[in-house]
Amino acid sequence: DAGVIQSPRHEVTEMGQEVTLRCKPISGHNSLFWYRQTMMRGLELLIYFNNNVPIDDSGMPEDRFSAKMPNASFSTLKIQPSEPRDSAVYFCASSHGQGAPGYTFGSGTRLTVV
Amino acid sequence: SQKIEQNSEALNIQEGKTATLTCNYTNYSPAYLQWYRQDPGRGPVFLLLIRENEKEKRKERLKVTFDTTLKQSLFHITASQPADSATYLCALVTGNNRKLIWGLGTSLAVNP
Protein backbone atom coordinates (compact mmCIF):
# COMPACT_ATOMS: atom_id res chain seq x y z
CA ASP A 1 0.00 0.00 0.00
CA ALA A 2 1.25 3.50 -0.85
CA GLY A 3 0.03 4.84 2.47
CA VAL A 4 -2.31 7.79 2.96
CA ILE A 5 -2.07 10.07 -0.06
CA GLN A 6 -2.80 13.77 0.18
CA SER A 7 -2.87 16.43 -2.50
CA PRO A 8 -1.73 19.03 -3.11
CA ARG A 9 1.46 19.11 -1.01
CA HIS A 10 1.54 22.87 -1.03
CA GLU A 11 -1.18 25.41 -1.73
CA VAL A 12 -0.82 29.16 -1.85
CA THR A 13 -4.02 31.06 -2.36
CA GLU A 14 -5.42 34.53 -1.94
CA MET A 15 -7.79 35.42 0.83
CA GLY A 16 -11.38 34.78 -0.17
CA GLN A 17 -10.61 31.96 -2.57
CA GLU A 18 -11.93 28.42 -2.22
CA VAL A 19 -9.43 25.73 -1.26
CA THR A 20 -9.98 21.99 -1.62
CA LEU A 21 -7.69 19.45 -0.01
CA ARG A 22 -7.84 15.80 -1.00
CA CYS A 23 -7.11 12.53 0.74
CA LYS A 24 -6.98 8.86 -0.19
CA PRO A 25 -6.88 6.67 2.94
CA ILE A 26 -5.35 3.25 3.29
CA SER A 27 -7.52 0.53 1.81
CA GLY A 28 -9.31 -1.39 4.55
CA HIS A 29 -9.15 1.40 7.12
CA ASN A 30 -12.67 2.33 8.18
CA SER A 31 -11.84 5.61 9.95
CA LEU A 32 -10.55 8.84 8.45
CA PHE A 33 -9.44 11.96 10.28
CA TRP A 34 -8.65 15.50 9.17
CA TYR A 35 -6.20 17.37 11.41
CA ARG A 36 -4.73 20.86 11.34
CA GLN A 37 -1.26 21.45 12.78
CA THR A 38 0.22 24.76 13.89
CA MET A 39 3.18 25.55 16.11
CA MET A 40 0.99 27.14 18.76
CA ARG A 41 -1.84 24.63 18.93
CA GLY A 42 -0.25 21.42 17.69
CA LEU A 43 -2.49 18.79 16.09
CA GLU A 44 -6.18 19.65 16.24
CA LEU A 45 -8.82 17.19 15.10
CA LEU A 46 -11.19 18.86 12.65
CA ILE A 47 -13.47 15.99 11.70
CA TYR A 48 -13.65 12.22 12.00
CA PHE A 49 -15.42 9.81 9.61
CA ASN A 50 -16.28 6.21 10.33
CA ASN A 51 -17.38 4.06 7.40
CA ASN A 52 -17.71 7.25 5.31
CA VAL A 53 -20.11 8.85 7.81
CA PRO A 54 -19.09 12.02 9.70
CA ILE A 55 -19.11 11.13 13.39
CA ASP A 56 -17.50 14.12 15.09
CA ASP A 57 -17.16 17.50 13.41
CA SER A 58 -16.91 19.51 16.63
CA GLY A 59 -13.40 20.60 15.68
CA MET A 60 -14.43 22.26 12.44
CA PRO A 61 -13.70 25.90 13.26
CA GLU A 62 -16.42 27.63 11.28
CA ASP A 63 -19.03 27.20 8.60
CA ARG A 64 -16.33 28.10 6.11
CA PHE A 65 -14.95 24.58 6.59
CA SER A 66 -16.68 21.52 5.18
CA ALA A 67 -15.63 17.92 4.61
CA LYS A 68 -17.01 15.05 2.60
CA MET A 69 -16.28 11.39 2.19
CA PRO A 70 -18.28 10.15 -0.81
CA ASN A 71 -16.71 6.67 -0.70
CA ALA A 72 -14.21 4.61 1.27
CA SER A 73 -11.26 5.71 -0.84
CA PHE A 74 -11.65 9.48 -1.04
CA SER A 75 -12.25 12.50 1.17
CA THR A 76 -12.10 16.25 0.70
CA LEU A 77 -11.73 19.19 3.07
CA LYS A 78 -12.93 22.48 1.66
CA ILE A 79 -12.42 25.99 2.95
CA GLN A 80 -14.59 28.68 1.42
CA PRO A 81 -13.78 31.53 1.68
CA SER A 82 -10.22 31.10 2.90
CA GLU A 83 -8.63 33.54 5.36
CA PRO A 84 -4.97 34.16 6.35
CA ARG A 85 -5.58 32.56 9.78
CA ASP A 86 -6.35 29.27 8.00
CA SER A 87 -2.67 29.01 7.06
CA ALA A 88 -1.40 25.74 8.58
CA VAL A 89 -0.48 22.19 7.66
CA TYR A 90 -3.50 19.98 7.14
CA PHE A 91 -3.11 16.25 7.66
CA CYS A 92 -5.35 13.37 6.75
CA ALA A 93 -4.99 10.13 8.72
CA SER A 94 -6.70 6.76 8.60
CA SER A 95 -6.99 3.83 10.97
CA HIS A 96 -9.10 0.84 11.96
CA GLY A 97 -11.13 3.02 14.32
CA GLN A 98 -10.94 6.09 16.54
CA GLY A 99 -8.28 5.47 19.15
CA ALA A 100 -7.08 2.32 17.37
CA PRO A 101 -3.37 1.61 17.73
CA GLY A 102 -1.38 3.50 15.17
CA TYR A 103 -2.93 6.11 12.95
CA THR A 104 -1.35 6.37 9.49
CA PHE A 105 -0.86 9.95 8.42
CA GLY A 106 -0.39 11.44 4.98
CA SER A 107 2.44 13.87 4.28
CA GLY A 108 0.12 16.83 4.71
CA THR A 109 -0.87 19.89 2.72
CA ARG A 110 0.87 23.13 3.65
CA LEU A 111 -1.70 25.86 3.08
CA THR A 112 -0.72 29.50 2.88
CA VAL A 113 -3.46 32.10 2.52
CA VAL A 114 -2.15 35.56 1.59
CA SER B 1 -8.77 21.75 33.11
CA GLN B 2 -7.47 18.85 31.07
CA LYS B 3 -3.90 19.18 29.82
CA ILE B 4 -1.23 17.09 28.20
CA GLU B 5 2.29 18.49 28.33
CA GLN B 6 5.59 17.61 26.75
CA ASN B 7 8.98 19.28 27.20
CA SER B 8 8.68 22.47 25.21
CA GLU B 9 12.42 23.00 24.99
CA ALA B 10 14.40 21.06 22.42
CA LEU B 11 16.51 18.22 23.76
CA ASN B 12 20.11 18.04 22.53
CA ILE B 13 22.16 14.95 23.31
CA GLN B 14 25.35 13.29 22.18
CA GLU B 15 25.26 10.27 19.92
CA GLY B 16 25.31 7.04 21.90
CA LYS B 17 23.57 8.50 24.95
CA THR B 18 20.02 7.73 26.08
CA ALA B 19 17.38 10.30 25.24
CA THR B 20 14.45 10.59 27.66
CA LEU B 21 11.31 12.49 26.72
CA THR B 22 8.44 13.23 29.08
CA CYS B 23 4.68 13.33 28.62
CA ASN B 24 2.60 14.57 31.56
CA TYR B 25 -1.15 14.81 31.76
CA THR B 26 -3.75 16.11 34.18
CA ASN B 27 -7.44 15.38 34.65
CA TYR B 28 -7.53 12.49 32.21
CA SER B 29 -8.09 8.80 32.76
CA PRO B 30 -6.35 7.43 29.70
CA ALA B 31 -7.07 3.98 28.41
CA TYR B 32 -3.70 4.02 26.70
CA LEU B 33 -1.04 6.27 25.31
CA GLN B 34 0.69 6.36 21.94
CA TRP B 35 4.05 7.79 20.85
CA TYR B 36 4.71 9.10 17.36
CA ARG B 37 7.72 10.45 15.52
CA GLN B 38 7.43 13.42 13.14
CA ASP B 39 10.10 14.53 10.70
CA PRO B 40 10.05 17.99 9.07
CA GLY B 41 7.56 18.16 6.22
CA ARG B 42 6.08 14.76 7.04
CA GLY B 43 3.13 13.41 8.97
CA PRO B 44 3.53 11.70 12.35
CA VAL B 45 4.55 8.04 12.30
CA PHE B 46 3.31 5.63 14.96
CA LEU B 47 6.02 4.11 17.17
CA LEU B 48 4.60 2.48 20.29
CA LEU B 49 1.44 2.06 22.32
CA ILE B 50 1.25 1.37 26.05
CA ARG B 51 -1.93 0.48 27.94
CA GLU B 52 -2.94 1.73 31.38
CA ASN B 53 -2.25 -1.65 32.96
CA GLU B 54 1.24 -1.90 31.45
CA LYS B 55 4.25 -0.44 33.20
CA GLU B 56 6.73 -0.72 30.35
CA LYS B 57 6.86 -1.52 26.64
CA ARG B 58 9.96 -2.05 24.50
CA LYS B 59 10.67 -2.09 20.78
CA GLU B 60 14.28 -2.39 19.66
CA ARG B 61 16.08 0.70 21.08
CA LEU B 62 12.82 2.29 22.26
CA LYS B 63 11.29 1.96 25.71
CA VAL B 64 8.10 3.53 27.02
CA THR B 65 6.92 3.61 30.62
CA PHE B 66 3.50 4.59 31.91
CA ASP B 67 2.84 5.65 35.51
CA THR B 68 -0.87 6.35 36.05
CA THR B 69 -0.18 7.47 39.63
CA LEU B 70 2.28 10.14 38.52
CA LYS B 71 0.21 10.73 35.39
CA GLN B 72 3.33 10.49 33.30
CA SER B 73 4.85 8.55 30.42
CA LEU B 74 8.56 8.47 29.67
CA PHE B 75 9.94 7.69 26.22
CA HIS B 76 13.53 6.48 26.04
CA ILE B 77 15.80 6.00 23.04
CA THR B 78 18.93 4.08 23.98
CA ALA B 79 22.19 4.26 22.00
CA SER B 80 20.83 7.30 20.21
CA GLN B 81 21.87 8.07 16.63
CA PRO B 82 21.73 11.28 14.56
CA ALA B 83 18.95 9.59 12.53
CA ASP B 84 16.80 9.67 15.68
CA SER B 85 16.65 13.47 15.43
CA ALA B 86 12.97 14.41 15.01
CA THR B 87 9.98 15.67 16.96
CA TYR B 88 8.30 13.11 19.19
CA LEU B 89 4.60 13.40 20.00
CA CYS B 90 2.59 11.66 22.67
CA ALA B 91 -1.14 11.12 22.35
CA LEU B 92 -3.59 9.99 25.04
CA VAL B 93 -6.57 7.86 24.20
CA THR B 94 -9.33 8.55 26.62
CA GLY B 95 -13.04 8.35 27.11
CA ASN B 96 -15.67 6.15 25.63
CA ASN B 97 -15.21 7.79 22.25
CA ARG B 98 -11.51 6.87 22.24
CA LYS B 99 -10.53 10.33 21.05
CA LEU B 100 -6.79 11.05 20.73
CA ILE B 101 -5.53 14.05 22.69
CA TRP B 102 -2.14 15.21 21.38
CA GLY B 103 0.82 16.87 23.05
CA LEU B 104 2.71 19.60 21.21
CA GLY B 105 5.78 17.42 20.83
CA THR B 106 9.41 17.59 21.89
CA SER B 107 12.20 18.22 19.39
CA LEU B 108 15.18 15.90 19.78
CA ALA B 109 18.57 16.58 18.21
CA VAL B 110 21.25 13.88 18.42
CA ASN B 111 24.69 15.31 17.72
CA PRO B 112 27.40 13.16 16.13
XYZ file of C-alpha atoms in Angstrom:
226
model
C 0.000 0.000 0.000
C 1.252 3.497 -0.845
C 0.029 4.845 2.466
C -2.311 7.792 2.956
C -2.072 10.070 -0.062
C -2.800 13.774 0.181
C -2.870 16.431 -2.496
C -1.730 19.029 -3.107
C 1.458 19.106 -1.014
C 1.537 22.866 -1.033
C -1.178 25.407 -1.727
C -0.817 29.159 -1.848
C -4.017 31.065 -2.355
C -5.418 34.533 -1.941
C -7.789 35.419 0.835
C -11.380 34.777 -0.172
C -10.609 31.958 -2.570
C -11.926 28.424 -2.221
C -9.430 25.732 -1.264
C -9.978 21.990 -1.622
C -7.688 19.450 -0.010
C -7.838 15.800 -0.996
C -7.108 12.528 0.743
C -6.984 8.863 -0.193
C -6.885 6.675 2.941
C -5.345 3.248 3.293
C -7.517 0.535 1.806
C -9.307 -1.387 4.549
C -9.147 1.399 7.122
C -12.668 2.329 8.182
C -11.835 5.606 9.949
C -10.555 8.840 8.449
C -9.435 11.957 10.283
C -8.652 15.504 9.166
C -6.203 17.367 11.407
C -4.735 20.862 11.342
C -1.258 21.446 12.782
C 0.222 24.757 13.894
C 3.183 25.551 16.112
C 0.993 27.135 18.764
C -1.843 24.628 18.934
C -0.254 21.417 17.690
C -2.485 18.786 16.093
C -6.181 19.646 16.237
C -8.821 17.192 15.100
C -11.189 18.862 12.647
C -13.466 15.987 11.699
C -13.650 12.215 11.996
C -15.420 9.815 9.608
C -16.276 6.211 10.326
C -17.384 4.062 7.401
C -17.706 7.246 5.307
C -20.111 8.847 7.806
C -19.090 12.016 9.696
C -19.110 11.130 13.394
C -17.502 14.116 15.089
C -17.158 17.504 13.409
C -16.914 19.509 16.625
C -13.396 20.597 15.680
C -14.426 22.265 12.436
C -13.698 25.904 13.256
C -16.424 27.630 11.278
C -19.029 27.197 8.599
C -16.329 28.098 6.109
C -14.955 24.582 6.593
C -16.677 21.518 5.178
C -15.626 17.924 4.607
C -17.007 15.053 2.601
C -16.281 11.388 2.186
C -18.281 10.152 -0.814
C -16.707 6.673 -0.704
C -14.205 4.612 1.266
C -11.257 5.713 -0.837
C -11.651 9.479 -1.037
C -12.254 12.497 1.165
C -12.095 16.251 0.701
C -11.728 19.186 3.069
C -12.934 22.482 1.657
C -12.419 25.992 2.954
C -14.592 28.679 1.416
C -13.782 31.529 1.676
C -10.225 31.104 2.904
C -8.627 33.539 5.361
C -4.971 34.156 6.349
C -5.583 32.560 9.778
C -6.353 29.273 8.003
C -2.668 29.006 7.062
C -1.401 25.741 8.576
C -0.476 22.190 7.657
C -3.505 19.975 7.143
C -3.112 16.245 7.662
C -5.347 13.373 6.749
C -4.988 10.132 8.721
C -6.702 6.762 8.601
C -6.988 3.835 10.974
C -9.102 0.843 11.965
C -11.131 3.023 14.318
C -10.944 6.093 16.541
C -8.279 5.472 19.152
C -7.078 2.322 17.368
C -3.374 1.614 17.733
C -1.381 3.497 15.168
C -2.930 6.107 12.951
C -1.348 6.369 9.495
C -0.855 9.955 8.417
C -0.386 11.440 4.981
C 2.438 13.867 4.275
C 0.124 16.826 4.708
C -0.866 19.890 2.720
C 0.873 23.125 3.652
C -1.696 25.858 3.084
C -0.720 29.497 2.884
C -3.459 32.097 2.516
C -2.154 35.563 1.591
C -8.766 21.754 33.110
C -7.474 18.853 31.068
C -3.901 19.176 29.821
C -1.226 17.087 28.198
C 2.294 18.493 28.325
C 5.595 17.615 26.745
C 8.984 19.280 27.201
C 8.683 22.473 25.209
C 12.423 22.998 24.991
C 14.401 21.060 22.418
C 16.510 18.220 23.763
C 20.109 18.037 22.526
C 22.162 14.950 23.308
C 25.345 13.295 22.178
C 25.262 10.266 19.918
C 25.306 7.041 21.896
C 23.570 8.495 24.948
C 20.024 7.727 26.075
C 17.377 10.296 25.238
C 14.452 10.595 27.662
C 11.308 12.486 26.720
C 8.444 13.232 29.084
C 4.683 13.335 28.615
C 2.602 14.572 31.562
C -1.145 14.811 31.758
C -3.752 16.113 34.176
C -7.436 15.375 34.649
C -7.530 12.490 32.207
C -8.094 8.803 32.761
C -6.354 7.427 29.700
C -7.069 3.981 28.405
C -3.703 4.017 26.695
C -1.042 6.270 25.311
C 0.690 6.361 21.939
C 4.048 7.792 20.847
C 4.708 9.101 17.365
C 7.721 10.453 15.524
C 7.428 13.417 13.143
C 10.098 14.528 10.698
C 10.051 17.991 9.069
C 7.558 18.160 6.215
C 6.077 14.761 7.040
C 3.130 13.409 8.968
C 3.528 11.697 12.353
C 4.553 8.039 12.297
C 3.315 5.629 14.961
C 6.021 4.106 17.173
C 4.603 2.481 20.293
C 1.439 2.064 22.323
C 1.250 1.370 26.052
C -1.932 0.482 27.938
C -2.945 1.733 31.377
C -2.248 -1.654 32.961
C 1.235 -1.898 31.454
C 4.254 -0.439 33.198
C 6.727 -0.717 30.351
C 6.862 -1.519 26.644
C 9.964 -2.049 24.500
C 10.671 -2.092 20.780
C 14.280 -2.386 19.663
C 16.076 0.700 21.082
C 12.820 2.290 22.260
C 11.293 1.960 25.709
C 8.098 3.532 27.022
C 6.921 3.615 30.621
C 3.497 4.594 31.914
C 2.839 5.649 35.509
C -0.865 6.351 36.051
C -0.178 7.469 39.627
C 2.279 10.136 38.522
C 0.205 10.732 35.386
C 3.334 10.486 33.298
C 4.852 8.553 30.417
C 8.556 8.472 29.672
C 9.944 7.686 26.225
C 13.533 6.479 26.041
C 15.799 6.002 23.044
C 18.930 4.083 23.976
C 22.187 4.257 22.005
C 20.833 7.302 20.208
C 21.873 8.075 16.634
C 21.727 11.278 14.556
C 18.949 9.587 12.532
C 16.801 9.669 15.682
C 16.649 13.469 15.427
C 12.974 14.407 15.014
C 9.984 15.672 16.957
C 8.296 13.115 19.190
C 4.596 13.396 19.999
C 2.587 11.658 22.675
C -1.145 11.120 22.349
C -3.588 9.994 25.042
C -6.573 7.862 24.197
C -9.334 8.552 26.622
C -13.039 8.347 27.106
C -15.669 6.147 25.628
C -15.214 7.789 22.250
C -11.513 6.870 22.241
C -10.525 10.332 21.055
C -6.794 11.048 20.731
C -5.526 14.047 22.694
C -2.138 15.211 21.380
C 0.821 16.868 23.052
C 2.706 19.600 21.206
C 5.784 17.422 20.833
C 9.415 17.592 21.890
C 12.198 18.216 19.387
C 15.182 15.900 19.780
C 18.571 16.576 18.205
C 21.253 13.881 18.420
C 24.686 15.308 17.715
C 27.405 13.156 16.134
